[in-house]
């Protein structure tokens, strides 16, 4: 199989690594409009590179195109691939607007081309462990999934603009919206509210509280906050990474059922499992710690699981495991959350 990755500066490099690791993939190519990026990444990965999507489709003839351009540049690349019947795995979000996302999914279906969106949290080691806990009944019936994220320091200037990304739910929080749907089913309504932006370079809301309500009172909750990042930025240490503990970043996901709760901390890479006890003392018992690194689990930025799964489905002529038509439902909730933000926290329903 021949795989080409378009947009190879940031996330694209993780896709190149995943393609190189996959036994099904014989040849890998990169594509980027930036000459500097082509030169450095081409040399790093020892791959041929191309300066436009048309050139890579015409001259390299990939069976799969992985799209890792900025969100507002997904559409042009995805359309070019569909025109040639080439399967597409695109980075999240599908596109920077719901309309564009819908158009792309419809076009893929009309052309009969495999199309998946990279919500890789569904595949990562943490999720596989947590899903096992849930399926084994350890947490009881899952009723609540929540994210607390104190975002890291300065990202690249211009990276977070609305024009480029579509908004905070499109750019960042779409992952969690997708996880809520994956674990809790279809939401009924959402409310999202934003405090004033504190990071000046953030063109979009950077302090968000959101509640997704599901049938039976289940909830998906997001607290996303850049105040800590603003403190770290104020120290002004150039070259500081924007993710990771060193950048003031904190990321915790909690999965709570009626029997217990599992808490994932991104920087220790551990999941703590606790059990609610209904005996008379009612004490919550700590059950165990799952150390994801020690157990050799894939991190959220190792895309081998997701990309390999997509390549395998394409090679076998099967529809993707998580088709873009399903990701589109997450995108609809992303747009409803953005609508709630625009309406100052009003509940938005189906
Ligand atoms: N899944 C995740 O966890 C995750 C994390 C970060 C970013 N992303 C997504 O990955 C995508 C890329 O983000 P990034 O941070 O790597 O961006 P980036 O700006 O670092 O890299 C994008 C690259 O695309 C190139 N490019 C732009 N338009 C192009 C075109 N038409 N043809 C070829 N190359 C083009 C740019 O020159 C640049 O090198 C976005 O969709 C983003 O949302 C996903």
Tab-separated table of C-alpha atoms and ligand atoms in Angstrom:
chain	number	residue	atom	x	y	z
A	1	UNK	CA	0.000	0.000	0.000
A	2	UNK	CA	1.158	3.547	-0.761
A	3	UNK	CA	0.264	6.247	1.760
A	4	UNK	CA	0.781	9.998	1.388
A	5	UNK	CA	0.484	12.519	4.205
A	6	UNK	CA	-0.479	16.099	3.281
A	7	UNK	CA	0.597	18.814	5.745
A	8	UNK	CA	3.731	17.441	7.422
A	9	UNK	CA	4.828	20.081	9.908
A	10	UNK	CA	3.054	19.155	13.168
A	11	UNK	CA	0.534	16.325	13.439
A	12	UNK	CA	1.506	15.152	9.954
A	13	UNK	CA	4.808	13.870	11.362
A	14	UNK	CA	2.946	11.599	13.771
A	15	UNK	CA	1.016	10.216	10.787
A	16	UNK	CA	4.279	9.648	8.878
A	17	UNK	CA	5.620	7.662	11.858
A	18	UNK	CA	2.416	5.625	12.025
A	19	UNK	CA	2.502	4.877	8.273
A	20	UNK	CA	6.175	3.840	8.478
A	21	UNK	CA	5.393	1.458	11.352
A	22	UNK	CA	2.484	-0.245	9.559
A	23	UNK	CA	3.428	-3.555	7.927
A	24	UNK	CA	0.811	-3.069	5.196
A	25	UNK	CA	2.439	0.137	3.979
A	26	UNK	CA	5.203	-0.293	1.395
A	27	UNK	CA	5.822	3.339	0.411
A	28	UNK	CA	5.242	6.633	2.197
A	29	UNK	CA	5.341	10.162	0.753
A	30	UNK	CA	4.841	13.622	2.219
A	31	UNK	CA	3.288	16.750	0.774
A	32	UNK	CA	3.487	20.345	1.988
A	33	UNK	CA	3.219	23.776	0.398
A	34	UNK	CA	6.188	24.956	2.477
A	35	UNK	CA	9.559	24.259	0.890
A	36	UNK	CA	11.343	24.388	4.263
A	37	UNK	CA	8.982	21.830	5.760
A	38	UNK	CA	9.397	19.553	2.719
A	39	UNK	CA	13.193	19.730	2.975
A	40	UNK	CA	13.479	19.091	6.719
A	41	UNK	CA	10.737	16.486	7.101
A	42	UNK	CA	11.685	14.728	3.853
A	43	UNK	CA	15.236	14.311	5.194
A	44	UNK	CA	14.093	13.312	8.691
A	45	UNK	CA	11.785	10.543	7.433
A	46	UNK	CA	13.760	9.677	4.276
A	47	UNK	CA	10.692	10.030	2.060
A	48	UNK	CA	9.899	11.705	-1.266
A	49	UNK	CA	7.975	14.969	-0.891
A	50	UNK	CA	5.646	16.924	-3.168
A	51	UNK	CA	4.651	20.593	-3.222
A	52	UNK	CA	0.934	20.219	-3.976
A	53	UNK	CA	-1.834	17.710	-3.428
A	54	UNK	CA	-2.336	17.422	-7.202
A	55	UNK	CA	1.322	16.513	-7.676
A	56	UNK	CA	1.340	13.843	-4.975
A	57	UNK	CA	-1.894	12.291	-6.278
A	58	UNK	CA	-0.674	12.321	-9.887
A	59	UNK	CA	2.946	11.261	-9.424
A	60	UNK	CA	2.914	9.100	-6.277
A	61	UNK	CA	-0.540	7.517	-6.785
A	62	UNK	CA	-1.343	6.771	-3.120
A	63	UNK	CA	-4.183	4.439	-2.108
A	64	UNK	CA	-4.649	6.475	1.077
A	65	UNK	CA	-4.231	10.190	1.672
A	66	UNK	CA	-3.853	11.364	5.267
A	67	UNK	CA	-4.818	15.030	5.656
A	68	UNK	CA	-3.041	17.080	8.337
A	69	UNK	CA	-3.326	20.585	6.917
A	70	UNK	CA	-4.953	23.301	9.074
A	71	UNK	CA	-8.728	22.750	9.453
A	72	UNK	CA	-9.669	25.470	6.943
A	73	UNK	CA	-7.440	23.751	4.357
A	74	UNK	CA	-8.896	20.238	4.773
A	75	UNK	CA	-11.680	20.704	2.213
A	76	UNK	CA	-9.529	21.405	-0.853
A	77	UNK	CA	-7.236	18.441	-0.113
A	78	UNK	CA	-10.061	16.001	0.678
A	79	UNK	CA	-11.951	16.957	-2.520
A	80	UNK	CA	-8.851	16.428	-4.677
A	81	UNK	CA	-8.455	12.911	-3.227
A	82	UNK	CA	-12.142	12.037	-3.671
A	83	UNK	CA	-11.993	13.157	-7.323
A	84	UNK	CA	-9.392	10.423	-7.880
A	85	UNK	CA	-11.186	7.833	-5.734
A	86	UNK	CA	-8.447	7.883	-3.070
A	87	UNK	CA	-9.394	6.905	0.517
A	88	UNK	CA	-9.007	9.709	3.076
A	89	UNK	CA	-8.152	9.781	6.760
A	90	UNK	CA	-8.431	13.422	7.776
A	91	UNK	CA	-7.306	15.029	11.001
A	92	UNK	CA	-10.010	16.437	13.273
A	93	UNK	CA	-12.145	18.484	12.894
A	94	UNK	CA	-13.570	17.249	9.572
A	95	UNK	CA	-13.500	20.928	8.547
A	96	UNK	CA	-13.733	24.383	10.114
A	97	UNK	CA	-17.520	24.597	9.695
A	98	UNK	CA	-20.463	22.213	9.907
A	99	UNK	CA	-21.579	23.007	6.349
A	100	UNK	CA	-18.144	22.138	4.909
A	101	UNK	CA	-18.002	18.967	7.056
A	102	UNK	CA	-21.433	17.883	5.771
A	103	UNK	CA	-20.482	18.614	2.152
A	104	UNK	CA	-17.310	16.519	2.446
A	105	UNK	CA	-19.074	13.543	4.044
A	106	UNK	CA	-21.807	13.658	1.376
A	107	UNK	CA	-19.227	13.853	-1.414
A	108	UNK	CA	-17.308	10.885	0.016
A	109	UNK	CA	-20.521	8.860	0.161
A	110	UNK	CA	-21.508	9.822	-3.401
A	111	UNK	CA	-18.098	8.785	-4.692
A	112	UNK	CA	-18.080	5.613	-2.562
A	113	UNK	CA	-14.640	6.454	-1.110
A	114	UNK	CA	-13.603	5.324	2.429
A	115	UNK	CA	-13.461	8.397	4.684
A	116	UNK	CA	-12.590	8.619	8.380
A	117	UNK	CA	-11.888	11.516	10.744
A	118	UNK	CA	-8.964	11.236	13.166
A	119	UNK	CA	-10.593	11.113	16.567
A	120	UNK	CA	-7.648	9.039	17.783
A	121	UNK	CA	-8.691	9.088	21.451
A	122	UNK	CA	-11.039	6.209	20.559
A	123	UNK	CA	-7.936	4.102	19.862
A	124	UNK	CA	-5.341	5.218	22.401
A	125	UNK	CA	-4.102	3.010	25.238
A	126	UNK	CA	-5.903	5.000	27.934
A	127	UNK	CA	-9.253	4.583	26.190
A	128	UNK	CA	-8.733	0.849	25.613
A	129	UNK	CA	-8.052	0.371	29.353
A	130	UNK	CA	-10.992	2.558	30.417
A	131	UNK	CA	-13.313	0.848	27.921
A	132	UNK	CA	-12.265	-2.521	29.393
A	133	UNK	CA	-13.124	-1.279	32.901
A	134	UNK	CA	-16.519	-0.079	31.705
A	135	UNK	CA	-17.296	-3.230	29.701
A	136	UNK	CA	-16.284	-5.414	32.669
A	137	UNK	CA	-18.834	-3.525	34.795
A	138	UNK	CA	-16.184	-2.245	37.247
A	139	UNK	CA	-17.606	1.277	37.222
A	140	UNK	CA	-21.247	0.168	37.039
A	141	UNK	CA	-23.452	2.083	34.629
A	142	UNK	CA	-21.455	5.009	33.283
A	143	UNK	CA	-23.210	8.284	34.071
A	144	UNK	CA	-20.619	11.019	33.690
A	145	UNK	CA	-17.471	11.755	31.707
A	146	UNK	CA	-15.609	14.960	32.406
A	147	UNK	CA	-12.529	16.818	31.250
A	148	UNK	CA	-10.597	19.351	33.294
A	149	UNK	CA	-7.916	20.988	31.165
A	150	UNK	CA	-5.694	23.858	32.199
A	151	UNK	CA	-4.177	24.523	28.840
A	152	UNK	CA	-0.459	24.971	28.270
A	153	UNK	CA	1.542	28.007	27.373
A	154	UNK	CA	1.826	30.003	24.156
A	155	UNK	CA	0.928	28.257	20.894
A	156	UNK	CA	2.178	29.530	17.546
A	157	UNK	CA	0.857	33.008	16.720
A	158	UNK	CA	-2.194	32.824	14.483
A	159	UNK	CA	-2.727	29.112	15.228
A	160	UNK	CA	-5.990	29.549	17.151
A	161	UNK	CA	-7.832	32.051	14.961
A	162	UNK	CA	-11.499	31.440	14.223
A	163	UNK	CA	-10.839	31.627	10.491
A	164	UNK	CA	-8.221	28.849	10.687
A	165	UNK	CA	-9.920	26.559	13.181
A	166	UNK	CA	-13.645	27.385	13.360
A	167	UNK	CA	-13.692	27.922	17.166
A	168	UNK	CA	-12.634	26.286	20.426
A	169	UNK	CA	-14.956	23.272	20.061
A	170	UNK	CA	-13.798	22.722	16.466
A	171	UNK	CA	-10.118	23.089	17.297
A	172	UNK	CA	-9.727	21.496	20.721
A	173	UNK	CA	-12.850	20.208	22.402
A	174	UNK	CA	-14.188	18.133	19.469
A	175	UNK	CA	-12.117	15.222	20.865
A	176	UNK	CA	-14.082	15.231	24.116
A	177	UNK	CA	-17.433	15.709	22.373
A	178	UNK	CA	-16.603	12.627	20.321
A	179	UNK	CA	-15.602	10.650	23.427
A	180	UNK	CA	-18.867	11.614	25.167
A	181	UNK	CA	-20.823	10.233	22.195
A	182	UNK	CA	-18.624	7.126	22.048
A	183	UNK	CA	-19.207	6.272	25.708
A	184	UNK	CA	-22.582	7.814	26.607
A	185	UNK	CA	-24.580	7.715	23.347
A	186	UNK	CA	-26.308	10.635	21.656
A	187	UNK	CA	-26.708	13.855	23.694
A	188	UNK	CA	-30.037	15.628	24.012
A	189	UNK	CA	-28.782	19.163	24.570
A	190	UNK	CA	-25.740	21.258	25.344
A	191	UNK	CA	-24.916	24.489	27.130
A	192	UNK	CA	-21.542	26.208	26.876
A	193	UNK	CA	-20.368	29.404	28.423
A	194	UNK	CA	-17.090	31.325	28.067
A	195	UNK	CA	-15.291	33.731	30.348
A	196	UNK	CA	-13.312	36.584	28.766
A	197	UNK	CA	-10.298	35.488	26.795
A	198	UNK	CA	-7.082	35.776	28.813
A	199	UNK	CA	-4.473	34.690	26.267
A	200	UNK	CA	-4.185	37.534	23.781
A	201	UNK	CA	-2.971	35.360	20.921
A	202	UNK	CA	-6.014	33.085	21.244
A	203	UNK	CA	-8.436	34.278	18.605
A	204	UNK	CA	-11.158	32.073	20.071
A	205	UNK	CA	-12.766	31.498	23.473
A	206	UNK	CA	-10.201	30.150	25.893
A	207	UNK	CA	-12.149	29.681	29.113
A	208	UNK	CA	-15.045	27.377	28.571
A	209	UNK	CA	-17.485	25.434	30.716
A	210	UNK	CA	-19.766	23.071	28.830
A	211	UNK	CA	-22.378	20.518	29.843
A	212	UNK	CA	-23.731	17.949	27.412
A	213	UNK	CA	-26.929	16.354	28.737
A	214	UNK	CA	-27.783	12.776	27.747
A	215	UNK	CA	-30.941	10.698	28.267
A	216	UNK	CA	-31.372	9.498	31.836
A	217	UNK	CA	-29.455	12.408	33.354
A	218	UNK	CA	-26.038	11.323	32.055
A	219	UNK	CA	-23.572	14.147	31.541
A	220	UNK	CA	-20.465	15.064	29.639
A	221	UNK	CA	-18.720	18.038	31.256
A	222	UNK	CA	-15.832	20.176	30.009
A	223	UNK	CA	-13.807	22.741	31.913
A	224	UNK	CA	-11.173	24.264	29.638
A	225	UNK	CA	-9.154	27.116	31.010
A	226	UNK	CA	-6.049	29.040	29.927
A	227	UNK	CA	-5.540	31.134	33.056
A	228	UNK	CA	-2.612	28.959	34.129
A	229	UNK	CA	-1.134	29.314	30.645
A	230	UNK	CA	-1.409	33.094	30.974
A	231	UNK	CA	0.579	32.883	34.242
A	232	UNK	CA	3.237	30.743	32.560
A	233	UNK	CA	3.356	33.112	29.564
A	234	UNK	CA	3.909	36.011	31.955
A	235	UNK	CA	7.200	34.377	33.023
A	236	UNK	CA	8.262	34.776	29.369
A	237	UNK	CA	10.555	31.883	28.797
A	238	UNK	CA	10.943	31.685	25.027
A	239	UNK	CA	10.874	28.284	23.418
A	240	UNK	CA	8.658	26.822	26.109
A	241	UNK	CA	6.512	23.979	24.852
A	242	UNK	CA	2.761	24.566	24.974
A	243	UNK	CA	1.750	21.126	26.123
A	244	UNK	CA	3.086	19.112	29.022
A	245	UNK	CA	3.540	19.815	32.693
A	246	UNK	CA	6.519	22.113	31.995
A	247	UNK	CA	4.185	24.439	30.105
A	248	UNK	CA	1.728	24.676	32.974
A	249	UNK	CA	-0.585	22.196	31.284
A	250	UNK	CA	-2.929	19.954	33.289
A	251	UNK	CA	-5.283	17.421	31.726
A	252	UNK	CA	-7.578	15.074	33.590
A	253	UNK	CA	-10.419	12.899	32.331
A	254	UNK	CA	-12.834	11.307	34.786
A	255	UNK	CA	-15.222	8.447	34.016
A	256	UNK	CA	-17.856	7.907	36.700
A	257	UNK	CA	-20.475	5.197	37.023
A	258	UNK	CA	-22.784	4.190	39.850
A	259	UNK	CA	-20.191	1.699	41.214
A	260	UNK	CA	-17.004	3.666	40.887
A	261	UNK	CA	-14.844	6.111	39.072
A	262	UNK	CA	-11.663	6.087	36.959
A	263	UNK	CA	-9.436	9.149	36.781
A	264	UNK	CA	-6.850	9.599	34.027
A	265	UNK	CA	-4.027	12.086	34.533
A	266	UNK	CA	-2.233	12.839	31.256
A	267	UNK	CA	1.105	13.780	32.829
A	268	UNK	CA	1.592	10.802	35.092
A	269	UNK	CA	-0.056	8.687	32.363
A	270	UNK	CA	-1.894	6.753	35.044
A	271	UNK	CA	-5.523	5.761	35.543
A	272	UNK	CA	-6.658	5.497	39.173
A	273	UNK	CA	-9.640	3.241	39.747
A	274	UNK	CA	-11.882	3.833	42.750
A	275	UNK	CA	-14.933	1.944	43.945
A	276	UNK	CA	-17.933	3.470	45.707
A	277	UNK	CA	-18.861	1.251	48.549
A	278	UNK	CA	-22.432	0.912	49.592
A	279	UNK	CA	-21.687	-0.720	52.925
A	280	UNK	CA	-22.557	1.194	56.041
A	281	UNK	CA	-19.302	3.233	56.195
A	282	UNK	CA	-19.885	4.409	52.595
A	283	UNK	CA	-16.138	4.966	52.108
A	284	UNK	CA	-14.857	5.202	48.561
A	285	UNK	CA	-12.084	2.629	48.142
A	286	UNK	CA	-9.013	3.101	46.006
A	287	UNK	CA	-8.786	-0.091	43.963
A	288	UNK	CA	-5.664	0.182	41.802
A	289	UNK	CA	-3.487	2.345	39.587
A	290	UNK	CA	-3.023	1.451	35.931
A	291	UNK	CA	0.348	2.833	34.811
A	292	UNK	CA	-0.157	3.189	31.062
A	293	UNK	CA	3.565	3.653	30.294
A	294	UNK	CA	4.595	0.564	32.265
A	295	UNK	CA	1.903	-1.446	30.509
A	296	UNK	CA	3.238	-0.307	27.118
A	297	UNK	CA	0.013	1.476	26.079
A	298	UNK	CA	-0.113	3.755	23.056
A	299	UNK	CA	-0.089	7.450	23.973
A	300	UNK	CA	-2.703	9.791	22.504
A	301	UNK	CA	-0.152	11.087	19.971
A	302	UNK	CA	0.898	7.652	18.773
A	303	UNK	CA	-1.423	7.221	15.810
A	304	UNK	CA	-0.382	3.652	14.891
A	305	UNK	CA	-3.591	2.099	16.222
A	306	UNK	CA	-5.941	4.457	14.427
A	307	UNK	CA	-4.019	4.801	11.162
A	308	UNK	CA	-3.170	1.085	10.948
A	309	UNK	CA	-6.842	0.226	11.470
A	310	UNK	CA	-7.883	2.579	8.650
A	311	UNK	CA	-5.193	1.226	6.280
A	312	UNK	CA	-6.268	-2.354	7.034
A	313	UNK	CA	-9.931	-1.634	6.322
A	314	UNK	CA	-9.032	0.043	3.024
A	315	UNK	CA	-6.704	-2.829	2.038
A	316	UNK	CA	-9.467	-5.351	2.757
A	317	UNK	CA	-12.051	-3.329	0.830
A	318	UNK	CA	-14.101	-2.787	3.987
A	319	UNK	CA	-15.838	0.380	5.209
A	320	UNK	CA	-13.870	2.183	7.960
A	321	UNK	CA	-14.518	1.122	11.542
A	322	UNK	CA	-15.474	4.707	12.456
A	323	UNK	CA	-16.717	6.313	9.218
A	324	UNK	CA	-16.733	10.089	8.804
A	325	UNK	CA	-20.554	9.951	8.770
A	326	UNK	CA	-20.351	9.083	12.492
A	327	UNK	CA	-17.739	11.791	13.149
A	328	UNK	CA	-20.166	14.203	11.478
A	329	UNK	CA	-22.595	13.596	14.374
A	330	UNK	CA	-19.849	14.756	16.749
A	331	UNK	CA	-19.349	17.792	14.497
A	332	UNK	CA	-23.063	18.599	14.790
A	333	UNK	CA	-22.666	18.735	18.579
A	334	UNK	CA	-19.497	20.784	18.164
A	335	UNK	CA	-21.513	23.334	16.193
A	336	UNK	CA	-24.357	23.282	18.761
A	337	UNK	CA	-21.806	23.969	21.515
A	338	UNK	CA	-20.419	26.897	19.500
A	339	UNK	CA	-23.989	28.142	19.045
A	340	UNK	CA	-24.545	27.974	22.806
A	341	UNK	CA	-21.343	30.014	23.314
A	342	UNK	CA	-22.647	32.625	20.871
A	343	UNK	CA	-25.921	32.697	22.804
A	344	UNK	CA	-24.208	33.151	26.204
A	345	UNK	CA	-24.823	29.666	27.531
A	346	UNK	CA	-28.357	29.030	26.278
A	347	UNK	CA	-29.276	25.334	26.062
A	348	UNK	CA	-29.194	24.150	22.458
A	349	UNK	CA	-31.145	21.012	21.580
A	350	UNK	CA	-31.303	18.645	18.617
B	1	LIG	N1	-5.565	14.743	16.706
B	1	LIG	C1	-4.883	15.595	17.467
B	1	LIG	O1	-4.681	15.364	18.653
B	1	LIG	C2	-4.363	16.848	16.854
B	1	LIG	C3	-3.404	17.639	17.508
B	1	LIG	C4	-2.928	18.787	16.849
B	1	LIG	C5	-3.427	19.124	15.596
B	1	LIG	N2	-4.374	18.329	15.011
B	1	LIG	C6	-4.931	18.647	13.680
B	1	LIG	O2	-3.929	18.395	12.701
B	1	LIG	C7	-4.092	19.311	11.618
B	1	LIG	C8	-2.776	20.037	11.406
B	1	LIG	O3	-2.428	20.731	12.575
B	1	LIG	P1	-0.908	21.064	12.894
B	1	LIG	O4	-0.841	21.528	14.298
B	1	LIG	O5	-0.034	19.938	12.464
B	1	LIG	O6	-0.687	22.329	11.909
B	1	LIG	P2	0.671	22.961	11.364
B	1	LIG	O7	0.330	24.360	11.009
B	1	LIG	O8	1.797	22.683	12.300
B	1	LIG	O9	0.979	22.132	10.005
B	1	LIG	C9	0.159	22.219	8.886
B	1	LIG	C10	1.026	22.063	7.639
B	1	LIG	O10	0.144	22.030	6.502
B	1	LIG	C11	0.767	22.733	5.432
B	1	LIG	N3	-0.295	23.107	4.481
B	1	LIG	C12	-1.242	24.051	4.593
B	1	LIG	N4	-2.071	24.039	3.530
B	1	LIG	C13	-1.622	23.051	2.712
B	1	LIG	C14	-2.072	22.524	1.481
B	1	LIG	N5	-3.163	23.020	0.868
B	1	LIG	N6	-1.383	21.508	0.918
B	1	LIG	C15	-0.278	21.000	1.523
B	1	LIG	N7	0.184	21.448	2.712
B	1	LIG	C16	-0.491	22.446	3.310
B	1	LIG	C17	1.456	23.897	6.111
B	1	LIG	O11	2.511	24.413	5.298
B	1	LIG	C18	1.972	23.237	7.400
B	1	LIG	O12	3.299	22.748	7.237
B	1	LIG	C19	-5.258	20.225	11.989
B	1	LIG	O13	-6.425	19.727	11.390
B	1	LIG	C20	-5.339	20.096	13.498
B	1	LIG	O14	-6.638	20.318	13.992
B	1	LIG	C21	-4.826	17.206	15.609
